[in-house]
Coordinates of C-alpha atoms and ligand atoms in Angstrom, one line a residue:
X292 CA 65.1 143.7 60.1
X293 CA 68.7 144.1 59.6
X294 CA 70.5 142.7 62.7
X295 CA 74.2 143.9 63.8
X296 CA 75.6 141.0 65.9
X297 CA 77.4 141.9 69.1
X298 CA 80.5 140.8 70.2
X299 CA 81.0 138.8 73.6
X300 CA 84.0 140.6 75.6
X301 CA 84.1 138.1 78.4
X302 CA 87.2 138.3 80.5
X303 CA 88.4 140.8 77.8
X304 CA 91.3 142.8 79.2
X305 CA 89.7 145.9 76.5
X306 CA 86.1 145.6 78.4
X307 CA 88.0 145.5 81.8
X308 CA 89.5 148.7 81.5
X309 CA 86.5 150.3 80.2
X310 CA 84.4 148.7 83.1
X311 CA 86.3 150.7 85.3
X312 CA 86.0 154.2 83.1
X313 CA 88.7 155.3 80.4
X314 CA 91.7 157.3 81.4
X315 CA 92.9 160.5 81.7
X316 CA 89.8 162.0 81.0
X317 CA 88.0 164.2 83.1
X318 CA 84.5 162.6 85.2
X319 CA 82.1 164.1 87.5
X320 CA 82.2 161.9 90.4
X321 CA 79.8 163.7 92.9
X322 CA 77.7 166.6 93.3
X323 CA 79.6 169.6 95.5
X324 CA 77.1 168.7 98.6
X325 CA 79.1 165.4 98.9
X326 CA 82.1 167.2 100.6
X327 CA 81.5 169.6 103.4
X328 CA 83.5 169.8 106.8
X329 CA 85.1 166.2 106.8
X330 CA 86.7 164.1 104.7
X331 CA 84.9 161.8 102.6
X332 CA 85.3 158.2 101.3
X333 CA 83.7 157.4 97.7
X334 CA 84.4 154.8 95.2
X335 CA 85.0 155.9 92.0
X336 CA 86.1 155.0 88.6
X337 CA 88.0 151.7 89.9
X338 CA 89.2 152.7 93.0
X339 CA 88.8 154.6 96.8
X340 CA 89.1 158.1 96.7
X341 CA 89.4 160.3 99.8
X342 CA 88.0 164.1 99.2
X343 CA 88.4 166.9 101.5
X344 CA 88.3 170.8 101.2
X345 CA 91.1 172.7 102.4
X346 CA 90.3 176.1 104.3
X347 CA 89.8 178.1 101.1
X348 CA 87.3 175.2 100.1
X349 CA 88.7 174.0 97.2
X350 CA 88.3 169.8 97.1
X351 CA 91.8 167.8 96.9
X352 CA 91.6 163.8 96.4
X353 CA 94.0 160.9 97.0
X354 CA 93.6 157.3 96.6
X355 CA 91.9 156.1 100.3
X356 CA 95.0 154.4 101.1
X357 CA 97.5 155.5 103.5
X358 CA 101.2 154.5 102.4
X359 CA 102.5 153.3 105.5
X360 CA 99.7 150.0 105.9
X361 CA 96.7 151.2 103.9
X362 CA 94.3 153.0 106.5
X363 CA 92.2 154.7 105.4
X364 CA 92.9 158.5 104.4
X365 CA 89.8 159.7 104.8
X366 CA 89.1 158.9 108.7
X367 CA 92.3 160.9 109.1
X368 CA 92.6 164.6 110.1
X369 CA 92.3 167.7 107.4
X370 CA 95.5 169.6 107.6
X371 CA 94.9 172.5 105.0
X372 CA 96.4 170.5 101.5
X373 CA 97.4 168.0 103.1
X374 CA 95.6 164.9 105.1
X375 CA 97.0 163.1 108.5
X376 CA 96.2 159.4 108.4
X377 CA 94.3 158.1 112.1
X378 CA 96.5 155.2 112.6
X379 CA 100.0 156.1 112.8
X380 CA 99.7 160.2 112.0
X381 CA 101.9 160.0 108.3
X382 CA 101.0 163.4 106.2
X383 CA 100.1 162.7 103.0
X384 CA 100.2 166.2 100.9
X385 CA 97.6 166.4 97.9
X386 CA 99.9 165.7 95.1
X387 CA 100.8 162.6 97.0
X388 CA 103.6 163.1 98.7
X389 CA 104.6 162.7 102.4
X390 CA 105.3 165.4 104.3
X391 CA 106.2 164.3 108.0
X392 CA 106.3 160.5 109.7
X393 CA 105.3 161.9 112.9
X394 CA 106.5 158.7 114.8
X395 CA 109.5 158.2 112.7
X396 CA 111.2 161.6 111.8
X397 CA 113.2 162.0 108.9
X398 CA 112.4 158.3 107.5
X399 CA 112.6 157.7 103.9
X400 CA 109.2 157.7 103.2
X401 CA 109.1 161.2 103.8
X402 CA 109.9 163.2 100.7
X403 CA 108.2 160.6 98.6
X404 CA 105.4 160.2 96.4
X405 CA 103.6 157.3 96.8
X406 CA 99.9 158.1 96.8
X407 CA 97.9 158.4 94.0
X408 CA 96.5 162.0 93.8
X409 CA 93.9 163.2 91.7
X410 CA 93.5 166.7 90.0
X411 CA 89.8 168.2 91.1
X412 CA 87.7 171.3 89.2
X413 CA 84.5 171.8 90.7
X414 CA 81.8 173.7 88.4
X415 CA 78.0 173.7 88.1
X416 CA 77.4 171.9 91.2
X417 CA 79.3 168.6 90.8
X418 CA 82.6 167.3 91.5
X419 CA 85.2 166.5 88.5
X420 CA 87.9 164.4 88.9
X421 CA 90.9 163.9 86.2
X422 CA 91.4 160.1 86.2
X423 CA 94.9 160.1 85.5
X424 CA 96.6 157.1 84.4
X425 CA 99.5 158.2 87.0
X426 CA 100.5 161.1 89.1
X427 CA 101.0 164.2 87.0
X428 CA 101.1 168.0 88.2
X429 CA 99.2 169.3 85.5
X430 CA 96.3 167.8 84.3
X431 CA 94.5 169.3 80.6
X432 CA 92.0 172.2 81.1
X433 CA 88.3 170.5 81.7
X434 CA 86.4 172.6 79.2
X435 CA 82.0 172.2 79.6
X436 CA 79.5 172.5 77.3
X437 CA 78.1 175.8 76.5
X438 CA 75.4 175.1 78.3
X439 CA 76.8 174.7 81.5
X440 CA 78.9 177.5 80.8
X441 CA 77.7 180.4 79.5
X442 CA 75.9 182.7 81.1
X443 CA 72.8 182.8 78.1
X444 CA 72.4 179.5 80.0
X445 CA 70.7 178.5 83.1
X446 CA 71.1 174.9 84.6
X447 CA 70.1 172.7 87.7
X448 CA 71.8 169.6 88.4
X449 CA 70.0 165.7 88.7
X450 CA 72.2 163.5 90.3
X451 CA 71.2 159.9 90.5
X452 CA 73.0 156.7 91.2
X453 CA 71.8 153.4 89.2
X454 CA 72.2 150.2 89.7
X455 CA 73.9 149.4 86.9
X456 CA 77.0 149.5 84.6
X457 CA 77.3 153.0 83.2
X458 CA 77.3 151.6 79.9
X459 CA 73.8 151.3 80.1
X460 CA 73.5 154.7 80.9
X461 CA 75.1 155.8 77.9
X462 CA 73.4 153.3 75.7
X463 CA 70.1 155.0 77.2
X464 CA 70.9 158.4 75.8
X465 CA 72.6 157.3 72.9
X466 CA 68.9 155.5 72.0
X467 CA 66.6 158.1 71.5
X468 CA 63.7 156.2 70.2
X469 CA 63.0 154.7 73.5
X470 CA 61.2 158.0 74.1
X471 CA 58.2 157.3 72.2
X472 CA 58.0 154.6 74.2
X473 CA 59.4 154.5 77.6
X474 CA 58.0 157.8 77.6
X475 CA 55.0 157.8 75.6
X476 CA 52.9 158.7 78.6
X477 CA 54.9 161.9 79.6
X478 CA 54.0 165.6 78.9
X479 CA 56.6 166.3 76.6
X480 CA 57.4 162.7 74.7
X481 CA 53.9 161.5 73.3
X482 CA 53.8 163.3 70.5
X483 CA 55.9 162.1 66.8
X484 CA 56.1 159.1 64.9
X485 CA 56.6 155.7 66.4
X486 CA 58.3 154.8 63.7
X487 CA 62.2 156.2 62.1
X488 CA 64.9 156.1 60.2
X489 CA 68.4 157.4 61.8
X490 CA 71.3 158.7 60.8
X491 CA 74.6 159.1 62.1
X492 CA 76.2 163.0 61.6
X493 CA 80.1 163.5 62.2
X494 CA 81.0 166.6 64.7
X495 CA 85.1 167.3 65.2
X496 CA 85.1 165.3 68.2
X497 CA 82.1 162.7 68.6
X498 CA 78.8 162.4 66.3
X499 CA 74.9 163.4 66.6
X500 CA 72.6 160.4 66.1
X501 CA 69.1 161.9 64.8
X502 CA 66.1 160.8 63.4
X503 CA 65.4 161.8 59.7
X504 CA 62.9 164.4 59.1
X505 CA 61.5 164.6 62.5
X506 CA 63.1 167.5 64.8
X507 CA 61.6 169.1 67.9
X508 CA 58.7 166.7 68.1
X509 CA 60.1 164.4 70.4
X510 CA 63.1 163.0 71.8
X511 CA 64.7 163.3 68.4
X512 CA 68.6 163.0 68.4
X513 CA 71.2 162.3 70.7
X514 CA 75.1 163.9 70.7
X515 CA 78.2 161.8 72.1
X516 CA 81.0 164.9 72.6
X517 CA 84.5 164.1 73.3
X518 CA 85.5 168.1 73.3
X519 CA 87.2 169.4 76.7
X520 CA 88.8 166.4 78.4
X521 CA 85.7 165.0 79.1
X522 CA 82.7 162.6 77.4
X523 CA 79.5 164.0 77.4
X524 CA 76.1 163.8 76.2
X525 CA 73.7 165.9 74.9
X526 CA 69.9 165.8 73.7
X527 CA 67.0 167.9 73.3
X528 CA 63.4 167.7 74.8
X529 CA 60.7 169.9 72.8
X530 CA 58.6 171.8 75.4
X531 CA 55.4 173.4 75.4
X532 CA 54.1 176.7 75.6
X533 CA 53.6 176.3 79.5
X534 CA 57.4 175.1 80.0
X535 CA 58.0 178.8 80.1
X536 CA 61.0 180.4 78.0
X537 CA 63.8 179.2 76.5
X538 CA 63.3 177.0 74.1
X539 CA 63.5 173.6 73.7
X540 CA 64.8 171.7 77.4
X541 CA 68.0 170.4 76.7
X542 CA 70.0 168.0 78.7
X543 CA 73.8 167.4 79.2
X544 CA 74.5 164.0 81.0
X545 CA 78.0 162.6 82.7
X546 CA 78.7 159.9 84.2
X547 CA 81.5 157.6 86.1
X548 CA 81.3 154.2 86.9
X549 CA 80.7 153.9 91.1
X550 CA 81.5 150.9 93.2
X551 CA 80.6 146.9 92.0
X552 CA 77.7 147.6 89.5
X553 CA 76.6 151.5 89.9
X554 CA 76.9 154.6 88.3
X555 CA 76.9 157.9 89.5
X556 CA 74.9 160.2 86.7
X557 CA 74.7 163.7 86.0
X558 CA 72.3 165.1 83.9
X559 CA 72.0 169.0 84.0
X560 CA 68.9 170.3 82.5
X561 CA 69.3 173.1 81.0
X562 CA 67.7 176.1 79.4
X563 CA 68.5 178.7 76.9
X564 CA 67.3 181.7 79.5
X565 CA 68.4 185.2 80.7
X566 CA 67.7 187.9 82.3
X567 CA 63.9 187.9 83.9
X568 CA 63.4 184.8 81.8
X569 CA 65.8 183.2 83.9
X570 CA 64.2 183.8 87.1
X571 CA 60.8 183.0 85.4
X572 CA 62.3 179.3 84.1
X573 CA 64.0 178.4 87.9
X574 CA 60.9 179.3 89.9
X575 CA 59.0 177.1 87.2
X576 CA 61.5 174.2 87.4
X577 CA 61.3 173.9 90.7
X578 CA 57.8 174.5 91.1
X579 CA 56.3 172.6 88.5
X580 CA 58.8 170.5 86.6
X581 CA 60.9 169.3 88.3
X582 CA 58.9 166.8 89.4
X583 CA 57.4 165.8 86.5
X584 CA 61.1 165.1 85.1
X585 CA 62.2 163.2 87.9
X586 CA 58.8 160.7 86.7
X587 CA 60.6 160.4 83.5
X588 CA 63.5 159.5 84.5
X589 CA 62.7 156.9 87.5
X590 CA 60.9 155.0 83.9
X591 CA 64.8 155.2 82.6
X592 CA 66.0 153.8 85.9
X593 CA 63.3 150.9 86.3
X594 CA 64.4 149.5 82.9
X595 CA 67.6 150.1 82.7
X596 CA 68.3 148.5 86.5
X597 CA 66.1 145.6 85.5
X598 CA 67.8 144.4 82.8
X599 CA 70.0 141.3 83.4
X600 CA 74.0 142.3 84.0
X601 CA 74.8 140.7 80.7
X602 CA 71.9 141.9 78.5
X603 CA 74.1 143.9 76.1
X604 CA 75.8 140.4 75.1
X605 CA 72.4 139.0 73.6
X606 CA 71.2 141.6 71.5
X607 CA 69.7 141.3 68.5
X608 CA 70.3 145.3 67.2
X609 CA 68.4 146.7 64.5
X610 CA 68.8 149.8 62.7
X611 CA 67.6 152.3 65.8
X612 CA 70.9 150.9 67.3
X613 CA 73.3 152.3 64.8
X614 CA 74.3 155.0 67.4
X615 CA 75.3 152.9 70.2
X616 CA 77.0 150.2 68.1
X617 CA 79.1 153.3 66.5
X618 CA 79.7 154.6 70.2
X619 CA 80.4 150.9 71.7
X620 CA 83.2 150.8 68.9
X621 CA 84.3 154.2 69.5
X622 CA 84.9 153.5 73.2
X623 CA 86.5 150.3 72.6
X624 CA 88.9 152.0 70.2
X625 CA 90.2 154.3 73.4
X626 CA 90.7 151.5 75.3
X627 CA 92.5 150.0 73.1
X628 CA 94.6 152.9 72.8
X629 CA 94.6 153.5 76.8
X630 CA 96.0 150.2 77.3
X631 CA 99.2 150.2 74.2
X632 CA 100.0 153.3 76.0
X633 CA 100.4 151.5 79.7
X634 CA 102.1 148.6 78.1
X635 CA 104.8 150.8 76.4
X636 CA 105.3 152.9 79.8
X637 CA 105.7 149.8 81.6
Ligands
LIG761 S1 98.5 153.2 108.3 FE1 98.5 155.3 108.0 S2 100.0 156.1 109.3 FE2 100.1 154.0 109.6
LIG762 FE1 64.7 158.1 78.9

């Protein structure tokens, strides 16, 4: 067994910025149900947002924090784009700027900017926020996967919220060969070798971790994507015969780090289906598989929420790991980056 020693990052300014999710990136942070009528107070990627819909519906955010003594935004009143804070009644616009100081006309605050506001898209039934590293008025264009995307697709959104650090989330994609056996009793994962040899395949922007000479047996490969402003992840479940049309089940995942020790996570499942194959594969989905997937997944959940907070510093990785040690790298590379670029703006 060859073993790839791992790093401690205790108290390491690199693993505290990615605790918190990288910047300037785009995240989903919440699935569209989230924000209805009122505003809404989530924790996200570091810090307090407050979400609302204006009266066309489209969903503005701004750090929970009102400017004048930190109340928070969110128990205020919507006012179109902008939010009135409950305490005192200051304005705060969605780019972050204050509009009126009700008690206080024509104060200095008003006219500036001191809120942190966040740019929001809203597509295939989740939330995405752009996690600026500071106020900007344009943020780069969020750009999905194909298969959230196109219309030869057909998706349905599983939200979940784990109670852990993302990073074992992405570790539990990245390892595919946890599906012969985390999975080995499912209806789609018991069939292949229990045994592989990976490799590691270079796309433009990320890398597809497969098994060698096994394809659409099992849970065979795994794809980290940094296309489009955003991370994602990508893999492939072979289905039988009686999962209906469309091809192998694939799955894009998402996700951003929630408050002390959670994730929010998005996987879409997706399918390869149109016209009357697309009603065929939603009335199965939500008839027959649906459940069966959400089985799967709790097994993900169990052990990844049962393993101890500092696991990943007392590993002993082996070959089958290749693909999260090259990712682990990868992401502490943007850190890196992330953070020479606030010291030289500072
Ligand atoms: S704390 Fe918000 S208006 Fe005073
Ligand atoms: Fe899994």
């Amino acid at each position: 067994m060859d073993t790839i020693a791992t790093p401690l990052h205790a108290a390491d300014p690199v693993d505290s910025a990615l605790e918190i999710g990288l910047k300037d990136l785009w995240f989903p942070i919440c699935p569209s149900g989230f924000v209805k009528n009122d505003p809404v107070s989530l924790y996200r990627l570091g810090r307090k947002l407050a979400l609302w819909r204006d009266a066309t519906g489209k969903v503005h955010a701004l750090e929970d924090h009102c400017p004048h003594r930190g109340a928070p935004l969110s128990l205020g009143v919507i006012l179109g784009d902008r939010i009135a804070c409950p305490y005192h009644g200051v304005e705060v616009r969605c780019d972050g700027t204050v509009m009126r100081v009700p008690g206080s006309p024509g104060c200095k605050l008003e006219g500036s900017r001191p809120t942190r506001a966040f740019h929001i898209e809203e597509a295939n039934g989740a939330i995405f926020l752009f996690n600026a590293s500071e106020n900007i008025d344009t943020p780069p264009p969020l750009v999905l996967p194909e298969q959230l995307t196109s219309p030869d697709w057909s998706s349905f959104l599983c939200y979940v919220e784990w109670g852990c650090d993302y990073r074992y989330v992405v570790d539990n994609v990245m390892d595919p060969m946890h599906g012969a056996y985390l999975h080995k009793q499912s209806h789609t994962m018991s069939e292949g070798d229990m045994t592989a040899e990976f490799r590691i395949r270079d796309l433009e922007q990320g890398f597809i971790f497969e098994k060698v000479g096994q394809r659409d047996v099992n849970f065979d490969w795994s794809e980290w994507n940094e296309a489009g402003n955003i991370h994602t992840m990508r893999l492939e479940i072979p289905y039988p015969k009686t999962g209906g049309p469309g091809g192998n089940f694939t799955i894009v995942g998402a996700c951003a780090p929630g408050p002390e020790n959670t994730t929010s996570v998005f996987f879409w499942r997706c399918r390869k289906v149109s016209g009357w194959q697309r009603d065929t594969w939603r009335f199965l989905y939500k008839n027959r598989l649906e459940e069966r997937h959400w089985k799967v997944l709790e097994q993900d959940r169990v052990a990844v929420e049962a393993m101890e907070r500092d696991a990943n510093r007392r590993e002993m990785l082996y070959s089958h790991d290749m693909g999260l040690v090259r990712l682990r790298r990868r992401l502490r590379k943007l850190a890196e980056a992330q953070l020479e670029r606030a010291a030289a703006r500072s």
